[in-house]
mmCIF file of C-alpha atoms and ligand atoms in Angstrom:
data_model
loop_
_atom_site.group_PDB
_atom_site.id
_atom_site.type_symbol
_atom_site.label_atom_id
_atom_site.label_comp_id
_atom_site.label_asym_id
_atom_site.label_seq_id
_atom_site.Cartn_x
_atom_site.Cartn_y
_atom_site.Cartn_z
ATOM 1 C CA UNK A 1 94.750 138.141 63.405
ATOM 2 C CA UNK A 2 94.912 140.552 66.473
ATOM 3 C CA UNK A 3 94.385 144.349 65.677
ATOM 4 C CA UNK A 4 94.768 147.297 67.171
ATOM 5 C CA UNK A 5 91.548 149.952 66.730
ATOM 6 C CA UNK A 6 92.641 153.471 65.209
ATOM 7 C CA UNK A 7 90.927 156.345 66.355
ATOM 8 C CA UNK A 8 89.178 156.377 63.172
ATOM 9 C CA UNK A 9 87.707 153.345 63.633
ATOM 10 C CA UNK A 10 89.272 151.162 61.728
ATOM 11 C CA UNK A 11 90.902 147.965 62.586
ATOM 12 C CA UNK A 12 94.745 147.673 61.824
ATOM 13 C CA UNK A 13 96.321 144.387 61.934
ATOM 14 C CA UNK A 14 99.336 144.215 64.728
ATOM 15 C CA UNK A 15 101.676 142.441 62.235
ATOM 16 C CA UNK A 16 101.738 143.962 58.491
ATOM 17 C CA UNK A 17 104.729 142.753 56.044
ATOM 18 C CA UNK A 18 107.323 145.416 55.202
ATOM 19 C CA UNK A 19 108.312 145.857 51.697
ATOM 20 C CA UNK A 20 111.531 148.673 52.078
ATOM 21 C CA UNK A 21 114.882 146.882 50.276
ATOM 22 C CA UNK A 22 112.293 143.955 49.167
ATOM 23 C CA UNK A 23 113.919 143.609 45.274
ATOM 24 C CA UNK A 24 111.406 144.246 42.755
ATOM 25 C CA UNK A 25 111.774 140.828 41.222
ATOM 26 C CA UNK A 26 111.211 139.147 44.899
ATOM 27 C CA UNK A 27 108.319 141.362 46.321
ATOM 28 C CA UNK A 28 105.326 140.339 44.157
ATOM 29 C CA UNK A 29 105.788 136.735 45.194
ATOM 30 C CA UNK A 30 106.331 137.828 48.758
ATOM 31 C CA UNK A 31 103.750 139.550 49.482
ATOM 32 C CA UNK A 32 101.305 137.002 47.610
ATOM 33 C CA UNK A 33 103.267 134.090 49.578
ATOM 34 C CA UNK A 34 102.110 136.348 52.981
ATOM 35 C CA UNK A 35 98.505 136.603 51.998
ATOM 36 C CA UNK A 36 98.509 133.281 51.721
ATOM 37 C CA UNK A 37 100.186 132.655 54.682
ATOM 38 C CA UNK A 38 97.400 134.867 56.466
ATOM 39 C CA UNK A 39 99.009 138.530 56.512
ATOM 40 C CA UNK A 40 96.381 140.815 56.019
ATOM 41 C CA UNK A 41 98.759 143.907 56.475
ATOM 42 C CA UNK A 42 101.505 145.765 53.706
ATOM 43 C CA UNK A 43 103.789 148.613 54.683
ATOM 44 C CA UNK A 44 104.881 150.256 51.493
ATOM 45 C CA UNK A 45 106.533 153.147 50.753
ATOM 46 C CA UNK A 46 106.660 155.565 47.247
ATOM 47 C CA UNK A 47 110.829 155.333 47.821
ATOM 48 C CA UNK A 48 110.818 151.861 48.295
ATOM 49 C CA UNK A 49 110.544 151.746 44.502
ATOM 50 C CA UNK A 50 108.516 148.868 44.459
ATOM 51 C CA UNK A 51 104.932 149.663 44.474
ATOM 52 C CA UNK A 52 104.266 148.007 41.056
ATOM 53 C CA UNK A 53 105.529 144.858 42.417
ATOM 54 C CA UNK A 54 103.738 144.563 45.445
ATOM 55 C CA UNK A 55 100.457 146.151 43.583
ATOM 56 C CA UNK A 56 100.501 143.447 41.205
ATOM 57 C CA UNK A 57 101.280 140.892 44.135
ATOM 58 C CA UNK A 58 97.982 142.064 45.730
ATOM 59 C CA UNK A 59 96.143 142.059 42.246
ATOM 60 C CA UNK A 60 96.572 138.109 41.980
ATOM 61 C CA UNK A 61 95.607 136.935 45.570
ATOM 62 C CA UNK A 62 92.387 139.332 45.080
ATOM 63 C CA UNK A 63 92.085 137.903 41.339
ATOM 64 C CA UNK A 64 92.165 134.599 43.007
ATOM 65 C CA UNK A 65 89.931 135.233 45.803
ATOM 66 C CA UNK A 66 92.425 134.719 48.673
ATOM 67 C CA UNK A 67 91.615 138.010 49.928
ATOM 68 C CA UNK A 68 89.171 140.684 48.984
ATOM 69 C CA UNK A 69 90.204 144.290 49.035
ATOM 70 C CA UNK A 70 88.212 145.082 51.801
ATOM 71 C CA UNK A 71 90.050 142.287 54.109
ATOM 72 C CA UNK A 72 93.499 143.808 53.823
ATOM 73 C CA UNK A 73 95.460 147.127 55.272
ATOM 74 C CA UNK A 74 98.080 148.632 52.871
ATOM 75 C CA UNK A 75 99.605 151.291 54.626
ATOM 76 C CA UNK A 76 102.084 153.910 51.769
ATOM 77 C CA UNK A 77 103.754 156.989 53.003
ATOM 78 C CA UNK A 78 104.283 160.186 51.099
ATOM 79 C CA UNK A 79 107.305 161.247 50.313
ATOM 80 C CA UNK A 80 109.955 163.814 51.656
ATOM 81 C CA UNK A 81 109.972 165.561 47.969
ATOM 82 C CA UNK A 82 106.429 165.577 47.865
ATOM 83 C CA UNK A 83 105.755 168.433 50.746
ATOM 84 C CA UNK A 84 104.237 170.941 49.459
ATOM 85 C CA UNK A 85 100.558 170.893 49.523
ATOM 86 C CA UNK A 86 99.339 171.215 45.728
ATOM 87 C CA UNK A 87 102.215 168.092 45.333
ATOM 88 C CA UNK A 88 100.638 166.073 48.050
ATOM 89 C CA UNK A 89 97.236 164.625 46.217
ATOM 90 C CA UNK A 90 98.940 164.075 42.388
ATOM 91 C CA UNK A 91 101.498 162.098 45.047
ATOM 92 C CA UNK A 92 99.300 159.804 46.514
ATOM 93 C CA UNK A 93 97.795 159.242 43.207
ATOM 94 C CA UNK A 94 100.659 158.048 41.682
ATOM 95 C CA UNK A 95 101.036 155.725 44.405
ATOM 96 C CA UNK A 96 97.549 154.174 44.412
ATOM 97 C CA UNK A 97 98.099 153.906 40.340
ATOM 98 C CA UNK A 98 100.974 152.123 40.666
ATOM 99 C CA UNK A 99 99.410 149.548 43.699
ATOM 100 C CA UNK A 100 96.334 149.411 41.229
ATOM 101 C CA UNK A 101 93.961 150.382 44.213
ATOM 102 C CA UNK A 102 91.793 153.040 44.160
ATOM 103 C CA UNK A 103 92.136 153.919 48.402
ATOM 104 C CA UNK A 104 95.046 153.398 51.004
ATOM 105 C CA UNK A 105 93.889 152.140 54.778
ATOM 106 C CA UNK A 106 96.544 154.393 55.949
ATOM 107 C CA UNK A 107 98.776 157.390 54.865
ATOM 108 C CA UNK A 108 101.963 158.430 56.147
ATOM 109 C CA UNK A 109 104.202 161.282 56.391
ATOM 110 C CA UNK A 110 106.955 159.318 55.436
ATOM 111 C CA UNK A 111 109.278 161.960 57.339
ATOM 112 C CA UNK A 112 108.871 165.964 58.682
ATOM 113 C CA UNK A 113 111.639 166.916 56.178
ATOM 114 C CA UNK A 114 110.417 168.099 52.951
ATOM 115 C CA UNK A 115 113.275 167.672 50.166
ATOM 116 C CA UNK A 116 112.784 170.091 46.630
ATOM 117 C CA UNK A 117 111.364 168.347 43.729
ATOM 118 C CA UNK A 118 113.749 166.947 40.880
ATOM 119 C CA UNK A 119 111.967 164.574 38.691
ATOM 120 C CA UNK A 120 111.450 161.571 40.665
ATOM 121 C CA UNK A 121 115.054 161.821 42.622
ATOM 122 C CA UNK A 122 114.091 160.699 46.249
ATOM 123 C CA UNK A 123 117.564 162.548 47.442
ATOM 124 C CA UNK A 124 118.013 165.608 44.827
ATOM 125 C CA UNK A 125 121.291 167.087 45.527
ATOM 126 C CA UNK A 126 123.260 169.721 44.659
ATOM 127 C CA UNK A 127 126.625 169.688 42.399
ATOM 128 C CA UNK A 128 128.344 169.340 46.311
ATOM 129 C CA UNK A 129 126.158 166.305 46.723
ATOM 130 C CA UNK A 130 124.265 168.293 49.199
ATOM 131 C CA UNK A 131 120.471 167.214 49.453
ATOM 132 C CA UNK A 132 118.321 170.105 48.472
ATOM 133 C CA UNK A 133 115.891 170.961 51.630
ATOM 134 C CA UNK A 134 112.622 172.285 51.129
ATOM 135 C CA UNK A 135 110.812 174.230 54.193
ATOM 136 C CA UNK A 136 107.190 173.378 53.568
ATOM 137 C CA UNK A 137 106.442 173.488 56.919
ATOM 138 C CA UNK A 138 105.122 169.629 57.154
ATOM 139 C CA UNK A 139 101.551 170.843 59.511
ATOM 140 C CA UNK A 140 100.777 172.527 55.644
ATOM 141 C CA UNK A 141 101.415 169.126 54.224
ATOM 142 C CA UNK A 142 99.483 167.756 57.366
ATOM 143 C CA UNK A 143 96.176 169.579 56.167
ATOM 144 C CA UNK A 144 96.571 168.423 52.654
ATOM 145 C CA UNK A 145 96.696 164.809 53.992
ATOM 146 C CA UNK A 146 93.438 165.774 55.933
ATOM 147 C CA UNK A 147 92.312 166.678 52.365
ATOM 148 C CA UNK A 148 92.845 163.336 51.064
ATOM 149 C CA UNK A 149 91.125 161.787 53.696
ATOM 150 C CA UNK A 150 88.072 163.548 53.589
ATOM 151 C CA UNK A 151 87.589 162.622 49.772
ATOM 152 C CA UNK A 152 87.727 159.159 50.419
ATOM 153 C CA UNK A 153 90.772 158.334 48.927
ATOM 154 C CA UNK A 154 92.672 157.296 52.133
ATOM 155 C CA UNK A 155 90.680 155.661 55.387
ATOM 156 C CA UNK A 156 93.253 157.016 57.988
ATOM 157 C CA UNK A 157 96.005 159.292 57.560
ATOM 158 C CA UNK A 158 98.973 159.408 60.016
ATOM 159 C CA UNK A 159 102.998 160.363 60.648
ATOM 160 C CA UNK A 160 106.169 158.539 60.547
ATOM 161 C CA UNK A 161 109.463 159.506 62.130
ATOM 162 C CA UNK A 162 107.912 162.378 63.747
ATOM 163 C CA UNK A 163 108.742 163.607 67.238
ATOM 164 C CA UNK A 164 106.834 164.585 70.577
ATOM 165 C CA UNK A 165 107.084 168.572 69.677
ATOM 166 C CA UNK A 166 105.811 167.703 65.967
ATOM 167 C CA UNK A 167 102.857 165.624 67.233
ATOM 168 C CA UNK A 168 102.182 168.567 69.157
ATOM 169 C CA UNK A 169 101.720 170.436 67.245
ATOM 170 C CA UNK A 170 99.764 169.308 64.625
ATOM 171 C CA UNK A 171 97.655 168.348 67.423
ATOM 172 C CA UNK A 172 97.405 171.894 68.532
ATOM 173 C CA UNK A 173 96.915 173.321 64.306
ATOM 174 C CA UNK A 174 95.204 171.138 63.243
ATOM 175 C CA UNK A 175 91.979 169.235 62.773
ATOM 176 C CA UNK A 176 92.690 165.606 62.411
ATOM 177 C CA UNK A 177 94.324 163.401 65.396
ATOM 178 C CA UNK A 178 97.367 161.226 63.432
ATOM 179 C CA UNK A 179 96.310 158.056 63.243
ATOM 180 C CA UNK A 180 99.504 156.336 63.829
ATOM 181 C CA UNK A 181 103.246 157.507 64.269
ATOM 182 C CA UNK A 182 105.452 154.528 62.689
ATOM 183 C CA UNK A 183 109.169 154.876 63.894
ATOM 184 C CA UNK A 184 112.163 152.724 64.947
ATOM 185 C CA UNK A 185 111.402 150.585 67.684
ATOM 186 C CA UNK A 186 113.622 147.085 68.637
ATOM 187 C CA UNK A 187 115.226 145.869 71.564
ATOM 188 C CA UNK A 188 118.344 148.619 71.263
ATOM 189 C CA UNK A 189 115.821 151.164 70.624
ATOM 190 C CA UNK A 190 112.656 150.391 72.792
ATOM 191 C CA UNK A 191 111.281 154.359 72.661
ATOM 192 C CA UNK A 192 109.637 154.746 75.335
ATOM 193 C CA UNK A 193 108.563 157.918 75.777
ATOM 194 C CA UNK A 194 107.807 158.816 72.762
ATOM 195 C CA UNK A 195 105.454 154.981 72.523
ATOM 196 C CA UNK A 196 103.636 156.416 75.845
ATOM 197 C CA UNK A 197 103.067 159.899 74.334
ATOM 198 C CA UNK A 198 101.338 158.507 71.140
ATOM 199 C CA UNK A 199 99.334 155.675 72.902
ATOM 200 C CA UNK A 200 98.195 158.500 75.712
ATOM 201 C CA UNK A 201 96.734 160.738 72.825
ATOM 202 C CA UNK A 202 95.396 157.687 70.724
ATOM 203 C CA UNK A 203 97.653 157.939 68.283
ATOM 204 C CA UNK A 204 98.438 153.987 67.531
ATOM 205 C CA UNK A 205 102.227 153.224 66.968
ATOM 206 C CA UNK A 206 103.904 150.936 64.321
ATOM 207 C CA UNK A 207 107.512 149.871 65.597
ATOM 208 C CA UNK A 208 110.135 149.575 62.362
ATOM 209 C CA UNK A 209 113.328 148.030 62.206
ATOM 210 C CA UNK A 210 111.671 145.066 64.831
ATOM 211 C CA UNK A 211 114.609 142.475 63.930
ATOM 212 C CA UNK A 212 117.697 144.532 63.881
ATOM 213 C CA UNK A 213 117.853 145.618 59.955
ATOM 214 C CA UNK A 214 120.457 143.590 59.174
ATOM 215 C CA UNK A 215 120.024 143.986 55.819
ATOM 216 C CA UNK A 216 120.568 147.785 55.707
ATOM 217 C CA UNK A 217 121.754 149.478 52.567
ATOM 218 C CA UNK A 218 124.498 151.201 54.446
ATOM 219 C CA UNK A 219 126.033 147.776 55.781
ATOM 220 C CA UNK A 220 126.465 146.808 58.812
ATOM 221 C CA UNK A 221 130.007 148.051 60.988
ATOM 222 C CA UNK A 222 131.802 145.376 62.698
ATOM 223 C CA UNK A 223 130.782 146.671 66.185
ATOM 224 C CA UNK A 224 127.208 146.993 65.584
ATOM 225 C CA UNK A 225 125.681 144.381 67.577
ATOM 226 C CA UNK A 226 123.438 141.897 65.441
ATOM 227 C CA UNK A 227 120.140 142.290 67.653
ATOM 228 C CA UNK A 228 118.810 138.320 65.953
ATOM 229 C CA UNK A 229 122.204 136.889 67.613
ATOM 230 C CA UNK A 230 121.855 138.851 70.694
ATOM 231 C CA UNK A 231 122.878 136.281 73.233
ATOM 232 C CA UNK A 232 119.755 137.444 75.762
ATOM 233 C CA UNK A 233 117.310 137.466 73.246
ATOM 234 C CA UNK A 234 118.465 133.665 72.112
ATOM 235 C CA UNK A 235 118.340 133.111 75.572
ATOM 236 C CA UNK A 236 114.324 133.742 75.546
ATOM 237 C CA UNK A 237 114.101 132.237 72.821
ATOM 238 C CA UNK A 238 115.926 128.906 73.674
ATOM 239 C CA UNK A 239 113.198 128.852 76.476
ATOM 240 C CA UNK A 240 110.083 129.511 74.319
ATOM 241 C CA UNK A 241 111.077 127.244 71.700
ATOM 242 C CA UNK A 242 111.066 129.996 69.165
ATOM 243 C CA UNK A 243 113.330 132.305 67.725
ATOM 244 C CA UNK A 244 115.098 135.498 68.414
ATOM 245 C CA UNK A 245 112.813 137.305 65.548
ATOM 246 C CA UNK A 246 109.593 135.984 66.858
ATOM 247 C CA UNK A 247 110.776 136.921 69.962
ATOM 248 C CA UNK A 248 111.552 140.553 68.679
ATOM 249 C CA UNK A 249 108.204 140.573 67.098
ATOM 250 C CA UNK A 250 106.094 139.629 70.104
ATOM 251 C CA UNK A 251 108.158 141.654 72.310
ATOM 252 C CA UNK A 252 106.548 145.087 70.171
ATOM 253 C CA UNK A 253 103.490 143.246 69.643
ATOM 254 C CA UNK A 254 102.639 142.650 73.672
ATOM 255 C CA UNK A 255 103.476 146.354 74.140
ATOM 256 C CA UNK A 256 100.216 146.914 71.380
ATOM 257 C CA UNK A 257 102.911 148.461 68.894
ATOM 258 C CA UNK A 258 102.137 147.373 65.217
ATOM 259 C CA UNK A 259 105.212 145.377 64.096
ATOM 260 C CA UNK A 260 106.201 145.198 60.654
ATOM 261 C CA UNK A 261 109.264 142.945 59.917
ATOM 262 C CA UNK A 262 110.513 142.927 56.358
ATOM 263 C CA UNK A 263 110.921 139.377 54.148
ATOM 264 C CA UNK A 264 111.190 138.441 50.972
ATOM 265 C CA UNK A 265 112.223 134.340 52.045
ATOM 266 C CA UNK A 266 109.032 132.426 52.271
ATOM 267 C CA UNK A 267 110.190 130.454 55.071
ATOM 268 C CA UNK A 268 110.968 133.732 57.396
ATOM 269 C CA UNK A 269 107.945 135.145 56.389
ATOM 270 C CA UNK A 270 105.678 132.130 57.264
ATOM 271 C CA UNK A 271 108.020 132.347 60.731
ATOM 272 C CA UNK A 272 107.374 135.798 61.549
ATOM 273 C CA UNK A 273 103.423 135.499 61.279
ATOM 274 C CA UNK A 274 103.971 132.555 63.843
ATOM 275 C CA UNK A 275 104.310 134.722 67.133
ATOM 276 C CA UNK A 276 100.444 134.397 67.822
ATOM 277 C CA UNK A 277 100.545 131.437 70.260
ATOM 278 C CA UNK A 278 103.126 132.392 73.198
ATOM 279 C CA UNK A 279 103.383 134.880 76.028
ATOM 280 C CA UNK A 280 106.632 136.843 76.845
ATOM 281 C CA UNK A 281 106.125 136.867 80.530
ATOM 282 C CA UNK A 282 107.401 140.245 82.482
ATOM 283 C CA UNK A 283 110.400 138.974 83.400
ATOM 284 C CA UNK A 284 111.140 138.675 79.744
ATOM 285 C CA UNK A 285 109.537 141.887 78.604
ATOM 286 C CA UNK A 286 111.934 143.306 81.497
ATOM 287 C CA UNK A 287 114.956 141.933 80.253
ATOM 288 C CA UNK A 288 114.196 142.797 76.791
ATOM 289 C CA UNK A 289 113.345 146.709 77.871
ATOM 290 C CA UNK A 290 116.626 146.658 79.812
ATOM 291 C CA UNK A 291 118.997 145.756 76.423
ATOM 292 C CA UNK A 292 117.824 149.383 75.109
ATOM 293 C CA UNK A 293 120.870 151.185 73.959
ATOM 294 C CA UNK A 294 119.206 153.837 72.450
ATOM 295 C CA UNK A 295 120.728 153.265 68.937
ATOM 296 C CA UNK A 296 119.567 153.820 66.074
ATOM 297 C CA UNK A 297 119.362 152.320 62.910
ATOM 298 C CA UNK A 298 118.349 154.583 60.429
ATOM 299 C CA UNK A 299 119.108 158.888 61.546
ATOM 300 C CA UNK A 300 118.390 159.828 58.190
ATOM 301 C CA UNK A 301 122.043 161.899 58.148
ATOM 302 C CA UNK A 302 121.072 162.945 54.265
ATOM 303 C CA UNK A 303 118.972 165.929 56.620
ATOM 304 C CA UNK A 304 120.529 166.518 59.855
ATOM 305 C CA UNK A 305 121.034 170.002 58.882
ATOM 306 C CA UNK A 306 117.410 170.643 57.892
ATOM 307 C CA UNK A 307 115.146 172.741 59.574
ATOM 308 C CA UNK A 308 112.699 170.209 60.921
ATOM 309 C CA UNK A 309 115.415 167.485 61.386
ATOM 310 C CA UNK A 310 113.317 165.057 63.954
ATOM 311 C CA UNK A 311 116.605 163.731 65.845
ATOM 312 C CA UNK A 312 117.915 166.985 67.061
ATOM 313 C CA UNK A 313 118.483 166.928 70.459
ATOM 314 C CA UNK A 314 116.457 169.080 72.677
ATOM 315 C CA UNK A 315 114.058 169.804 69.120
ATOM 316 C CA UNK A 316 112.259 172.916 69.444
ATOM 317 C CA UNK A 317 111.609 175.541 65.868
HETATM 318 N N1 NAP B 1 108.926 154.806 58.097
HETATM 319 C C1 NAP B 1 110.203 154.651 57.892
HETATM 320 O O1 NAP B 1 110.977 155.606 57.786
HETATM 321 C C2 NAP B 1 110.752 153.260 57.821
HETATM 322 C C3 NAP B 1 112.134 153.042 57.968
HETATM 323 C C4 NAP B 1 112.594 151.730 57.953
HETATM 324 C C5 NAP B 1 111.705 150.677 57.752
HETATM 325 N N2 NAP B 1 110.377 150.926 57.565
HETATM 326 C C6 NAP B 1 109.403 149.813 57.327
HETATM 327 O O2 NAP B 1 109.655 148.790 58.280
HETATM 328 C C7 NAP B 1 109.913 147.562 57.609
HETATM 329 C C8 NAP B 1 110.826 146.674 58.439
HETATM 330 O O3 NAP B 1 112.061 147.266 58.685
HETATM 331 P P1 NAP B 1 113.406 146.861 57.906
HETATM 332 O O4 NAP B 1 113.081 146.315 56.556
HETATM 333 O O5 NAP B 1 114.266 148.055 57.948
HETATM 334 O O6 NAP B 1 114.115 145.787 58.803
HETATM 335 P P2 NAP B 1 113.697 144.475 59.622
HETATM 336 O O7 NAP B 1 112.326 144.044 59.297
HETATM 337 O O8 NAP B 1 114.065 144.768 61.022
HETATM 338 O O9 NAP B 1 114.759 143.437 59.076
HETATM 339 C C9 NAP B 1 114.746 142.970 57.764
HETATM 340 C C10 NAP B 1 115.888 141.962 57.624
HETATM 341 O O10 NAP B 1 115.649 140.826 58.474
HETATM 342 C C11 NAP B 1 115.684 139.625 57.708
HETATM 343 N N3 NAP B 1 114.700 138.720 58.321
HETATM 344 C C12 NAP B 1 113.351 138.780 58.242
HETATM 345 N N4 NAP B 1 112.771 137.817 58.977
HETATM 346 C C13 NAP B 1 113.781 137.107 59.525
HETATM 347 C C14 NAP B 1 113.810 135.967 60.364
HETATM 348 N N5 NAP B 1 112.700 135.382 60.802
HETATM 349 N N6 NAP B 1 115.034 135.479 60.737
HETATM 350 C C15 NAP B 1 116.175 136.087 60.326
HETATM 351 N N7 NAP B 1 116.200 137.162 59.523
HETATM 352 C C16 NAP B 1 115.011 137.670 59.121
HETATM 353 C C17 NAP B 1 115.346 140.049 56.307
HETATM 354 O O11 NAP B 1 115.934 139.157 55.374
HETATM 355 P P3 NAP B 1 115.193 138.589 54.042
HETATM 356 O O12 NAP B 1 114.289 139.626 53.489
HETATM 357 O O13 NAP B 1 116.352 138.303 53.152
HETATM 358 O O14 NAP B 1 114.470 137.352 54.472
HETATM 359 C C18 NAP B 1 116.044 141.410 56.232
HETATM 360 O O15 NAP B 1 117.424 141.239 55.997
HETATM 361 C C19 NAP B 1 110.514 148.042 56.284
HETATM 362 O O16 NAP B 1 110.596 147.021 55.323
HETATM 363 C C20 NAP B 1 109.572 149.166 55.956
HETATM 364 O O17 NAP B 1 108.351 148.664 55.466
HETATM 365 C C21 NAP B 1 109.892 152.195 57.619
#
């Protein structure tokens, strides 16, 4: 499996299985049929509300010696109600209890946006079903990550969804170098900049949302364009013998951005692992760059209004 190498020194596997909208009676044999299959990489999340599942996924492939700890990358993110610094270690502790693991390869920011704390509501709102912000400013939460790492209990630590300005300036605050930034990144949304940024200050990126979301909770409107039946990328695909999501997948992959396509159907799964033996030559990689739309799949609207709200145009604080 090709890997990228984090500026920790660790090796991160390009392709990693996502587990966000994976039902909790689907995950666990998902993620043990992609260890099987030869994943060695899990994205999981503390709001994906699955963590059991996929904990006790990994549990029976290590129980059965298809992997060993030690040969796989599970990647969690902290969570936007979990900001403020004496929350952000009992956080991460929850989370490695509940994947039955005892470090993470890699963790995440899961946004810049702190929300208050309200039992375990991942959106608490208000009575006007207004989500309650919280203003921890997120370099605080930054250097209590930077904590966690240097007791052991996380190999890398690193951002997601956060922009140029942010990077900045936890670059400029702070002690540790992020790791990775993981954000949206498919053919409508190909992020360039921002992709260049992080790869010029060795920050590794992981693309999400590489096939499109179609399965997004929201729905999909009847004029968003389906990027898997996007006639150019079926095109390539036609001509590679493949298909439009391996295409998608090698498309981030050959631009060294992690890719980590979600799947709970054993035969997509086994599919999207299969992008290892063809080359999208430029052409392609041009004509794929050039279908960029700049949309976006998931703006996180529950926060627009907050203080560090990452898609505000022109962002400065
Ligand atoms: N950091 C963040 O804020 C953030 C945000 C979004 C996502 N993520 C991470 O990124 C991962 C991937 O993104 P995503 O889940 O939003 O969307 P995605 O991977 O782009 O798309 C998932 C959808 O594609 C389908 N699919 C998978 N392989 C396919 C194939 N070969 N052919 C046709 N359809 C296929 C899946 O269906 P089935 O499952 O039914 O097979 C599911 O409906 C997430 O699961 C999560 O781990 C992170």
């Amino acid at each position: 499996m090709q890997s990228v190498k984090l500026n920790t020194g660790y090796d991160m596997p390009i392709l990693g299985l996502g587990t966000w909208k994976s039902d909790k009676k689907k995950v666990q044999k998902a993620v043990e049929y992609a260890l099987e299959c030869g994943y060695r990489h899990l994205d999981c999340a503390y709001c994906y509300l699955n963590e059991e599942e996929v904990g006790a996924g990994i549990k029976n492939k290590i129980n059965d010696k298809t992997v060993k700890r030690e040969d796989i990358f599970v990647t969690d993110k902290l969570w936007c109600n979990s900001h403020k610094p004496e929350d952000v270690r009992p956080a991460l502790m929850k989370t490695l209890e509940s994947l039955q693991l005892e470090y993470l390869d890699l963790y995440l920011i899961h946004w810049p946006m702190g929300f208050q704390k309200r039992g375990t509501e991942a959106f608490p709102k208000d009575e006007n079903g207004k989500v309650l912000f919280d203003d921890t400013d997120y370099v605080d939460t930054w250097k209590a990550m930077e904590d966690l790492q240097k007791e052991g209990l996380v190999r890398s630590i690193g951002v997601s969804n956060f922009n140029q300005f942010q990077i900045n300036r936890i670059l400029k605050e702070c002690s540790v170098i992020p790791a990775v930034n993981q954000f949206e990144i498919h053919p409508y949304l190909t992020g360039e900049s921002l992709v260049n940024y992080c790869q010029e200050k060795c920050i590794e990126v992981t693309g999400y949302c590489p096939l499109g979301c179609g399965d997004r909770p929201w729905g999909m409107k009847a004029d968003d364009p389906v990027l898997l039946k996007d006639p150019k990328l079926l095109e390539i695909a036609a001509k590679s013998n493949k298909t439009a999501a391996q295409v998608a997948l090698r498309y981030l992959v050959q631009r060294n951005i992690i890719a980590i396509p979600k799947s709970v159907t054993p035969e997509r799964i086994l599919q999207n692992f299969q992008i290892f033996d063809f080359n999208l030559c430029k052409d392609d990689m041009k004509t794929i760059n050039k279908m960029n739309t700049n949309s976006r799949i998931c703006p996180m609207p529950e926060a627009s209004e907050h203080k560090y709200y990452v898609f505000r145009e022109n962002y400065s604080e």
